[in-house]
Tab-separated table of C-alpha atoms in Angstrom:
chain	number	residue	atom	x	y	z
F	15	ALA	CA	131.527	129.819	78.411
F	16	ILE	CA	130.528	131.623	75.218
F	17	THR	CA	128.354	129.547	72.985
F	18	GLN	CA	128.374	129.913	69.227
F	19	ALA	CA	124.893	131.479	69.292
F	20	SER	CA	125.847	134.156	71.845
F	21	ALA	CA	129.032	134.909	69.923
F	22	GLN	CA	126.949	135.422	66.768
F	23	VAL	CA	124.644	137.825	68.615
F	24	ALA	CA	127.648	139.765	69.877
F	25	LYS	CA	128.962	140.147	66.316
F	26	THR	CA	125.646	141.397	64.901
F	27	VAL	CA	125.802	145.054	63.935
F	28	ALA	CA	122.678	147.071	64.592
F	29	VAL	CA	121.058	148.464	61.488
F	30	THR	CA	120.065	152.120	61.680
F	31	THR	CA	118.809	154.767	59.323
F	32	GLY	CA	120.832	157.361	61.191
F	33	LYS	CA	117.682	159.405	61.832
F	34	VAL	CA	117.704	158.821	65.578
F	35	ALA	CA	120.979	160.666	65.812
F	36	ASN	CA	119.481	163.590	63.900
F	37	ALA	CA	117.516	165.679	66.413
F	38	LYS	CA	115.681	167.522	63.645
F	39	SER	CA	114.000	164.300	62.536
F	40	MET	CA	112.323	163.865	65.918
F	41	MET	CA	108.860	165.414	65.610
F	42	ILE	CA	106.073	165.935	68.143
F	43	TRP	CA	102.417	165.599	67.157
F	44	ARG	CA	100.548	168.908	67.511
F	45	PRO	CA	97.638	168.084	69.871
F	46	HIS	CA	95.329	170.976	68.901
F	47	GLY	CA	93.707	171.731	65.563
F	48	ASN	CA	94.589	168.321	64.143
F	49	LYS	CA	91.069	167.045	63.588
F	50	MET	CA	90.985	163.890	61.526
F	51	PHE	CA	87.951	162.522	59.732
F	52	GLU	CA	87.997	159.259	57.877
F	53	THR	CA	90.606	158.131	55.414
F	54	PHE	CA	92.761	160.786	53.701
F	55	SER	CA	91.697	163.622	56.024
F	56	PHE	CA	95.353	164.141	56.920
F	57	LEU	CA	96.050	165.077	53.287
F	58	PRO	CA	95.431	168.386	51.563
F	59	PRO	CA	91.943	168.626	50.011
F	60	LEU	CA	91.283	166.020	47.333
F	61	SER	CA	90.654	167.184	43.779
F	62	ASP	CA	87.595	166.004	41.844
F	63	ALA	CA	89.859	163.637	39.899
F	64	GLU	CA	91.203	162.129	43.141
F	65	ILE	CA	87.697	161.813	44.578
F	66	SER	CA	86.583	160.125	41.336
F	67	LYS	CA	89.323	157.515	41.721
F	68	GLN	CA	88.200	156.764	45.267
F	69	VAL	CA	84.564	156.508	44.197
F	70	GLN	CA	85.584	154.183	41.362
F	71	TYR	CA	87.296	151.993	43.979
F	72	LEU	CA	83.998	151.831	45.906
F	73	LEU	CA	82.105	150.921	42.747
F	74	ASN	CA	84.694	148.317	41.705
F	75	ASN	CA	84.122	146.593	45.047
F	76	GLY	CA	80.355	146.606	44.575
F	77	TRP	CA	79.792	149.126	47.379
F	78	THR	CA	77.054	151.748	47.265
F	79	PRO	CA	78.276	155.345	47.576
F	80	CYS	CA	76.524	157.461	50.171
F	81	ILE	CA	77.146	161.148	50.796
F	82	GLU	CA	76.867	162.492	54.321
F	83	PHE	CA	77.370	165.972	55.758
F	84	GLU	CA	77.540	167.625	59.168
F	85	ASP	CA	78.444	170.959	60.703
F	86	SER	CA	81.630	171.340	62.695
F	87	ALA	CA	79.828	171.306	66.045
F	88	HIS	CA	78.544	167.778	65.399
F	89	ALA	CA	80.976	166.276	62.912
F	90	TYR	CA	83.764	165.817	65.388
F	91	THR	CA	83.274	164.128	68.710
F	92	ASP	CA	85.851	164.632	71.404
F	93	GLY	CA	85.011	162.504	74.372
F	94	HIS	CA	81.358	161.872	73.468
F	95	GLY	CA	79.423	158.674	73.741
F	96	TRP	CA	79.426	155.946	76.290
F	97	ALA	CA	83.124	155.171	75.804
F	98	ASN	CA	84.174	158.834	76.274
F	99	MET	CA	86.820	158.191	73.626
F	100	ASP	CA	88.722	160.980	71.869
F	101	THR	CA	87.934	160.330	68.215
F	102	SER	CA	90.691	162.645	67.015
F	103	ILE	CA	92.926	159.591	67.128
F	104	ASN	CA	90.306	157.024	66.181
F	105	ALA	CA	88.868	158.071	62.831
F	106	GLY	CA	87.124	154.735	62.319
F	107	TYR	CA	85.330	154.765	65.682
F	108	TYR	CA	81.673	155.747	65.302
F	109	ASP	CA	80.297	156.000	68.833
F	110	ASN	CA	77.804	158.907	68.697
F	111	ARG	CA	79.176	160.190	65.391
F	112	TYR	CA	76.369	159.932	62.891
F	113	TRP	CA	76.180	162.479	60.085
F	114	VAL	CA	73.152	163.647	58.112
F	115	MET	CA	72.650	161.661	54.922
F	116	TRP	CA	72.515	163.646	51.678
F	117	LYS	CA	69.493	162.196	49.911
F	118	LEU	CA	69.470	158.383	49.752
F	119	PRO	CA	72.449	156.096	49.180
F	120	MET	CA	73.272	156.064	45.469
F	121	TYR	CA	71.993	152.556	44.682
F	122	GLY	CA	72.837	151.507	41.143
F	123	CYS	CA	75.418	154.237	40.676
F	124	GLN	CA	77.988	153.210	38.065
F	125	ASN	CA	79.711	156.507	37.338
F	126	PRO	CA	81.902	158.544	39.721
F	127	ASP	CA	80.737	161.719	37.953
F	128	GLU	CA	77.270	161.197	39.453
F	129	VAL	CA	78.792	161.191	42.935
F	130	ILE	CA	80.947	164.262	42.197
F	131	ALA	CA	77.830	166.133	41.037
F	132	GLU	CA	75.995	165.245	44.263
F	133	ILE	CA	79.007	166.231	46.406
F	134	ASN	CA	79.155	169.608	44.666
F	135	THR	CA	75.416	170.149	45.145
F	136	CYS	CA	75.707	169.243	48.821
F	137	ILE	CA	78.596	171.693	49.238
F	138	LYS	CA	76.613	174.396	47.434
F	139	CYS	CA	73.653	173.879	49.795
F	140	PHE	CA	75.755	173.473	52.946
F	141	PRO	CA	79.095	175.268	52.421
F	142	ASP	CA	79.896	175.346	56.144
F	143	CYS	CA	79.581	171.590	56.592
F	144	TYR	CA	81.987	168.721	56.273
F	145	VAL	CA	81.102	166.269	53.511
F	146	ARG	CA	82.182	162.651	53.399
F	147	VAL	CA	81.582	159.767	51.035
F	148	ALA	CA	80.962	156.334	52.485
F	149	GLY	CA	80.854	153.003	50.711
F	150	PHE	CA	78.304	150.480	51.960
F	151	ASP	CA	78.257	146.764	51.263
F	152	ASN	CA	74.605	145.824	50.730
F	153	ILE	CA	75.321	142.115	51.296
F	154	LYS	CA	77.203	142.420	54.597
F	155	GLN	CA	75.180	145.532	55.496
F	156	VAL	CA	78.192	147.420	56.797
F	157	GLN	CA	80.125	150.518	55.909
F	158	CYS	CA	83.345	149.359	54.277
F	159	SER	CA	85.031	152.638	53.473
F	160	ALA	CA	84.658	156.379	53.941
F	161	PHE	CA	86.675	159.464	53.147
F	162	LEU	CA	86.410	163.185	53.653
F	163	ALA	CA	85.429	164.920	50.426
F	164	HIS	CA	85.059	168.506	51.689
F	165	ARG	CA	86.257	170.482	54.667
F	166	PRO	CA	84.569	173.883	55.135
F	167	ALA	CA	86.772	176.956	54.731
F	168	SER	CA	85.854	178.004	58.271
F	169	GLU	CA	87.400	174.771	59.594
F	170	ALA	CA	90.673	174.686	57.717
F	171	ALA	CA	92.848	171.840	58.847
F	172	CYS	CA	96.385	172.285	60.034
F	173	ALA	CA	98.625	172.396	57.018
F	174	VAL	CA	100.262	169.016	56.512
F	175	ASP	CA	103.675	170.496	57.266
F	176	GLN	CA	102.366	172.030	60.510
F	177	ARG	CA	100.813	168.916	62.017
F	178	GLN	CA	103.991	168.162	63.885
F	179	VAL	CA	106.501	170.412	65.576
F	180	GLN	CA	110.173	169.906	66.231
F	181	GLY	CA	111.082	169.298	69.831
């Protein structure tokens, strides 16, 4: 016997975007050269204006900006640490992934331009290093946010349109 509920299920039409039927929309993640660091590292390089907006977000939340840098041999861990975890897919996982701090955290900073100036000085001193900006909460004593501010020219990321390949 068909109940009213099972009859309703039988009448339901599946909703689709039609993309599954389009083979060209099925992409495969490129496993090599797709190093990710922090938030926004999958995007093209951020401009100073875009970095300023992110720093302003840190400041609006009461977080202290901190600039860190590291060379490519140490910035990216692939299977390091006690968990032996591939951090290429876990950008927020920090097992054995500490970077060198540029000066001290910028306590009392109220202007994103101060952070931009320090980022640019760090890049000038260490052009072959990655540079990231972290936001620390001094009350909770934790890092709340971080993003990649500079990727060295020698370590160019895969272009956004080349991060996946068609199968």
